[in-house]
PDB file of C-alpha atoms in Angstrom:
ATOM      1  CA  MET H   1      18.253  14.277 -39.957  1.00  0.00           C
ATOM      2  CA  LEU H   2      17.876  18.053 -40.042  1.00  0.00           C
ATOM      3  CA  GLU H   3      21.661  18.480 -40.028  1.00  0.00           C
ATOM      4  CA  LEU H   4      21.962  16.134 -43.017  1.00  0.00           C
ATOM      5  CA  LEU H   5      19.361  18.134 -44.934  1.00  0.00           C
ATOM      6  CA  ALA H   6      21.122  21.409 -44.071  1.00  0.00           C
ATOM      7  CA  ALA H   7      24.463  19.950 -45.190  1.00  0.00           C
ATOM      8  CA  ALA H   8      22.940  18.768 -48.474  1.00  0.00           C
ATOM      9  CA  LEU H   9      21.426  22.206 -49.094  1.00  0.00           C
ATOM     10  CA  ALA H  10      24.740  23.903 -48.279  1.00  0.00           C
ATOM     11  CA  LEU H  11      26.548  21.544 -50.650  1.00  0.00           C
ATOM     12  CA  ALA H  12      24.016  22.210 -53.415  1.00  0.00           C
ATOM     13  CA  LEU H  13      24.291  25.965 -52.854  1.00  0.00           C
ATOM     14  CA  ALA H  14      28.096  25.807 -53.019  1.00  0.00           C
ATOM     15  CA  TYR H  15      27.908  23.669 -56.180  1.00  0.00           C
ATOM     16  CA  PHE H  16      25.650  26.109 -57.997  1.00  0.00           C
ATOM     17  CA  ALA H  17      27.385  29.236 -56.683  1.00  0.00           C
ATOM     18  CA  LEU H  18      31.001  28.186 -57.215  1.00  0.00           C
ATOM     19  CA  LEU H  19      30.901  25.772 -60.158  1.00  0.00           C
ATOM     20  CA  ASP H  20      28.191  27.259 -62.416  1.00  0.00           C
ATOM     21  CA  GLY H  21      25.953  24.317 -61.629  1.00  0.00           C
ATOM     22  CA  TRP H  22      23.319  24.987 -64.266  1.00  0.00           C
ATOM     23  CA  TYR H  23      25.897  24.574 -67.026  1.00  0.00           C
ATOM     24  CA  LEU H  24      27.090  21.292 -65.554  1.00  0.00           C
ATOM     25  CA  VAL H  25      23.465  20.109 -65.405  1.00  0.00           C
ATOM     26  CA  ARG H  26      22.375  21.465 -68.812  1.00  0.00           C
ATOM     27  CA  VAL H  27      24.985  19.691 -70.938  1.00  0.00           C
ATOM     28  CA  PRO H  28      24.211  16.106 -69.786  1.00  0.00           C
ATOM     29  CA  CYS H  29      20.472  16.850 -70.002  1.00  0.00           C
ATOM     30  CA  ALA H  30      20.894  18.205 -73.547  1.00  0.00           C
ATOM     31  CA  VAL H  31      22.887  15.133 -74.602  1.00  0.00           C
ATOM     32  CA  LEU H  32      20.343  12.731 -73.073  1.00  0.00           C
ATOM     33  CA  ARG H  33      17.466  14.620 -74.689  1.00  0.00           C
ATOM     34  CA  ALA H  34      19.239  14.535 -78.069  1.00  0.00           C
ATOM     35  CA  ARG H  35      19.939  10.801 -77.818  1.00  0.00           C
ATOM     36  CA  LEU H  36      16.603   9.654 -76.415  1.00  0.00           C
ATOM     37  CA  LEU H  37      13.943  12.091 -77.596  1.00  0.00           C
ATOM     38  CA  GLN H  38      15.142  13.576 -80.873  1.00  0.00           C
ATOM     39  CA  PRO H  39      15.607  11.806 -84.207  1.00  0.00           C
ATOM     40  CA  ARG H  40      19.111  10.954 -85.399  1.00  0.00           C
ATOM     41  CA  VAL H  41      20.635  13.253 -87.994  1.00  0.00           C
ATOM     42  CA  ARG H  42      22.793  11.705 -90.703  1.00  0.00           C
ATOM     43  CA  ASP H  43      24.110  14.920 -92.272  1.00  0.00           C
ATOM     44  CA  LEU H  44      26.674  16.595 -90.008  1.00  0.00           C
ATOM     45  CA  LEU H  45      26.175  19.925 -91.799  1.00  0.00           C
ATOM     46  CA  ALA H  46      22.359  19.813 -91.684  1.00  0.00           C
ATOM     47  CA  GLU H  47      20.827  22.841 -90.011  1.00  0.00           C
ATOM     48  CA  GLN H  48      19.701  22.158 -86.472  1.00  0.00           C
ATOM     49  CA  ARG H  49      18.172  24.498 -83.926  1.00  0.00           C
ATOM     50  CA  TYR H  50      18.356  24.214 -80.164  1.00  0.00           C
ATOM     51  CA  PRO H  51      15.726  25.852 -77.927  1.00  0.00           C
ATOM     52  CA  GLY H  52      16.549  27.395 -74.580  1.00  0.00           C
ATOM     53  CA  ARG H  53      15.234  29.715 -71.883  1.00  0.00           C
ATOM     54  CA  VAL H  54      16.991  32.477 -69.937  1.00  0.00           C
ATOM     55  CA  LEU H  55      17.524  31.445 -66.309  1.00  0.00           C
ATOM     56  CA  PRO H  56      18.258  33.744 -63.353  1.00  0.00           C
ATOM     57  CA  SER H  57      21.906  32.651 -63.354  1.00  0.00           C
ATOM     58  CA  ASP H  58      22.238  33.931 -66.950  1.00  0.00           C
ATOM     59  CA  LEU H  59      21.478  37.549 -66.058  1.00  0.00           C
ATOM     60  CA  ASP H  60      23.952  40.379 -65.593  1.00  0.00           C
ATOM     61  CA  LEU H  61      23.528  43.598 -63.597  1.00  0.00           C
ATOM     62  CA  LEU H  62      21.308  45.128 -66.304  1.00  0.00           C
ATOM     63  CA  LEU H  63      18.934  42.125 -66.011  1.00  0.00           C
ATOM     64  CA  HIS H  64      19.499  40.776 -69.484  1.00  0.00           C
ATOM     65  CA  MET H  65      21.422  37.721 -70.623  1.00  0.00           C
ATOM     66  CA  ASN H  66      25.174  38.083 -70.126  1.00  0.00           C
ATOM     67  CA  ASN H  67      27.166  37.937 -73.393  1.00  0.00           C
ATOM     68  CA  ALA H  68      29.274  35.033 -72.119  1.00  0.00           C
ATOM     69  CA  ARG H  69      26.098  33.009 -71.515  1.00  0.00           C
ATOM     70  CA  TYR H  70      25.208  33.189 -75.213  1.00  0.00           C
ATOM     71  CA  LEU H  71      28.404  31.301 -75.997  1.00  0.00           C
ATOM     72  CA  ARG H  72      27.692  28.828 -73.213  1.00  0.00           C
ATOM     73  CA  GLU H  73      24.292  28.090 -74.746  1.00  0.00           C
ATOM     74  CA  ALA H  74      25.981  27.617 -78.119  1.00  0.00           C
ATOM     75  CA  ASP H  75      28.244  25.060 -76.426  1.00  0.00           C
ATOM     76  CA  VAL H  76      25.215  23.200 -75.043  1.00  0.00           C
ATOM     77  CA  ALA H  77      23.680  23.228 -78.546  1.00  0.00           C
ATOM     78  CA  ARG H  78      26.972  21.931 -79.991  1.00  0.00           C
ATOM     79  CA  ALA H  79      26.977  19.000 -77.552  1.00  0.00           C
ATOM     80  CA  ALA H  80      23.375  18.157 -78.501  1.00  0.00           C
ATOM     81  CA  HIS H  81      24.232  18.416 -82.204  1.00  0.00           C
ATOM     82  CA  LEU H  82      27.224  16.084 -81.828  1.00  0.00           C
ATOM     83  CA  ALA H  83      25.045  13.595 -79.923  1.00  0.00           C
ATOM     84  CA  ARG H  84      22.308  13.645 -82.594  1.00  0.00           C
ATOM     85  CA  CYS H  85      24.842  13.112 -85.393  1.00  0.00           C
ATOM     86  CA  GLY H  86      26.538  10.232 -83.569  1.00  0.00           C
ATOM     87  CA  VAL H  87      29.881  12.049 -83.418  1.00  0.00           C
ATOM     88  CA  LEU H  88      29.870  12.170 -79.611  1.00  0.00           C
ATOM     89  CA  GLY H  89      29.513   8.380 -79.383  1.00  0.00           C
ATOM     90  CA  ALA H  90      32.281   7.861 -81.941  1.00  0.00           C
ATOM     91  CA  LEU H  91      34.572  10.216 -80.036  1.00  0.00           C
ATOM     92  CA  ARG H  92      33.884   8.347 -76.798  1.00  0.00           C
ATOM     93  CA  GLU H  93      34.710   4.997 -78.438  1.00  0.00           C
ATOM     94  CA  LEU H  94      38.009   6.424 -79.672  1.00  0.00           C
ATOM     95  CA  GLY H  95      38.796   7.962 -76.311  1.00  0.00           C
ATOM     96  CA  ALA H  96      38.933  11.378 -77.989  1.00  0.00           C
ATOM     97  CA  HIS H  97      37.382  14.739 -77.135  1.00  0.00           C
ATOM     98  CA  ALA H  98      35.746  17.456 -79.216  1.00  0.00           C
ATOM     99  CA  VAL H  99      37.686  20.711 -79.044  1.00  0.00           C
ATOM    100  CA  LEU H 100      36.310  24.045 -80.146  1.00  0.00           C
ATOM    101  CA  ALA H 101      39.192  25.866 -81.833  1.00  0.00           C
ATOM    102  CA  ALA H 102      37.482  29.223 -82.346  1.00  0.00           C
ATOM    103  CA  SER H 103      34.098  30.851 -82.150  1.00  0.00           C
ATOM    104  CA  CYS H 104      32.390  34.003 -83.291  1.00  0.00           C
ATOM    105  CA  ALA H 105      29.072  35.318 -82.005  1.00  0.00           C
ATOM    106  CA  ARG H 106      26.651  37.813 -83.442  1.00  0.00           C
ATOM    107  CA  TYR H 107      24.483  39.310 -80.725  1.00  0.00           C
ATOM    108  CA  ARG H 108      21.186  40.148 -82.368  1.00  0.00           C
ATOM    109  CA  ARG H 109      18.947  41.141 -79.478  1.00  0.00           C
ATOM    110  CA  SER H 110      18.774  41.399 -75.713  1.00  0.00           C
ATOM    111  CA  LEU H 111      17.168  38.511 -73.824  1.00  0.00           C
ATOM    112  CA  ARG H 112      15.255  38.962 -70.567  1.00  0.00           C
ATOM    113  CA  LEU H 113      14.506  36.598 -67.675  1.00  0.00           C
ATOM    114  CA  PHE H 114      12.622  33.401 -68.674  1.00  0.00           C
ATOM    115  CA  GLU H 115      12.496  34.519 -72.322  1.00  0.00           C
ATOM    116  CA  ALA H 116      12.604  31.644 -74.816  1.00  0.00           C
ATOM    117  CA  PHE H 117      15.307  31.660 -77.485  1.00  0.00           C
ATOM    118  CA  GLU H 118      16.718  29.396 -80.163  1.00  0.00           C
ATOM    119  CA  VAL H 119      20.374  28.723 -80.938  1.00  0.00           C
ATOM    120  CA  GLU H 120      20.704  28.536 -84.682  1.00  0.00           C
ATOM    121  CA  PRO H 121      23.788  27.843 -86.779  1.00  0.00           C
ATOM    122  CA  PRO H 122      25.342  30.451 -89.027  1.00  0.00           C
ATOM    123  CA  GLU H 123      24.743  30.175 -92.729  1.00  0.00           C
ATOM    124  CA  LEU H 124      27.354  28.021 -94.387  1.00  0.00           C
ATOM    125  CA  PRO H 125      29.220  29.710 -97.201  1.00  0.00           C
ATOM    126  CA  GLU H 126      28.361  28.510-100.687  1.00  0.00           C
ATOM    127  CA  ASP H 127      31.976  27.568-101.320  1.00  0.00           C
ATOM    128  CA  LEU H 128      32.685  25.546 -98.183  1.00  0.00           C
ATOM    129  CA  GLN H 129      36.150  24.445 -99.324  1.00  0.00           C
ATOM    130  CA  HIS H 130      37.217  28.093 -99.750  1.00  0.00           C
ATOM    131  CA  TRP H 131      36.001  28.811 -96.213  1.00  0.00           C
ATOM    132  CA  VAL H 132      37.938  25.859 -94.775  1.00  0.00           C
ATOM    133  CA  SER H 133      41.097  26.910 -96.648  1.00  0.00           C
ATOM    134  CA  TYR H 134      40.725  30.478 -95.407  1.00  0.00           C
ATOM    135  CA  ASN H 135      40.406  29.321 -91.794  1.00  0.00           C
ATOM    136  CA  GLU H 136      43.432  27.033 -92.113  1.00  0.00           C
ATOM    137  CA  ALA H 137      45.507  29.895 -93.551  1.00  0.00           C
ATOM    138  CA  SER H 138      44.352  32.197 -90.758  1.00  0.00           C
ATOM    139  CA  SER H 139      45.325  29.596 -88.167  1.00  0.00           C
ATOM    140  CA  ARG H 140      48.779  29.162 -89.705  1.00  0.00           C
ATOM    141  CA  LEU H 141      49.260  32.938 -89.728  1.00  0.00           C
ATOM    142  CA  LEU H 142      48.236  33.235 -86.074  1.00  0.00           C
ATOM    143  CA  ARG H 143      50.590  30.408 -85.084  1.00  0.00           C
ATOM    144  CA  ALA H 144      53.457  32.069 -86.988  1.00  0.00           C
ATOM    145  CA  GLU H 145      52.759  35.457 -85.367  1.00  0.00           C
ATOM    146  CA  SER H 146      52.655  33.925 -81.892  1.00  0.00           C
ATOM    147  CA  GLY H 147      55.915  32.035 -82.388  1.00  0.00           C
ATOM    148  CA  LEU H 148      54.275  28.595 -82.442  1.00  0.00           C
ATOM    149  CA  ASP H 149      55.130  26.125 -85.160  1.00  0.00           C
ATOM    150  CA  ALA H 150      53.033  23.296 -86.570  1.00  0.00           C
ATOM    151  CA  SER H 151      54.623  20.677 -84.279  1.00  0.00           C
ATOM    152  CA  SER H 152      53.586  22.520 -81.110  1.00  0.00           C
ATOM    153  CA  LYS H 153      49.957  22.597 -82.298  1.00  0.00           C
ATOM    154  CA  ASP H 154      49.436  18.974 -81.251  1.00  0.00           C
ATOM    155  CA  GLN H 155      50.671  19.444 -77.690  1.00  0.00           C
TER     156      GLN H 155
END
């Protein structure tokens, strides 16, 4: 019995050390919380906030939240947002996946161990169609510069 417990602890330690276990636990918990405990949101562009707390695995050598962890928390918030809007369920029914094409982060302050924080969306531009057109043009330019054409985008 003791060997089984030691093996389970070793497996759990390897899981969290090698596979970033907290991330793989946080996303399903965030989706379940969004589906079961939070109200549905009908407007996909409605502002939503996602609370979080800095865990020991989020810290870097200077004992503040690592910059890459900010983006990971934004990904957890994105999964919760898609679940609350019903997009995640629709994607699952279609057999599709949500893909993040690009991201940009603004680091506003340093976060310390166990400090609470909130992931909040950026302000949407007043002229949303102009913003979408600008991003599409930027994507086409990047594909042209990298030697990719429009047909290879879908691969």
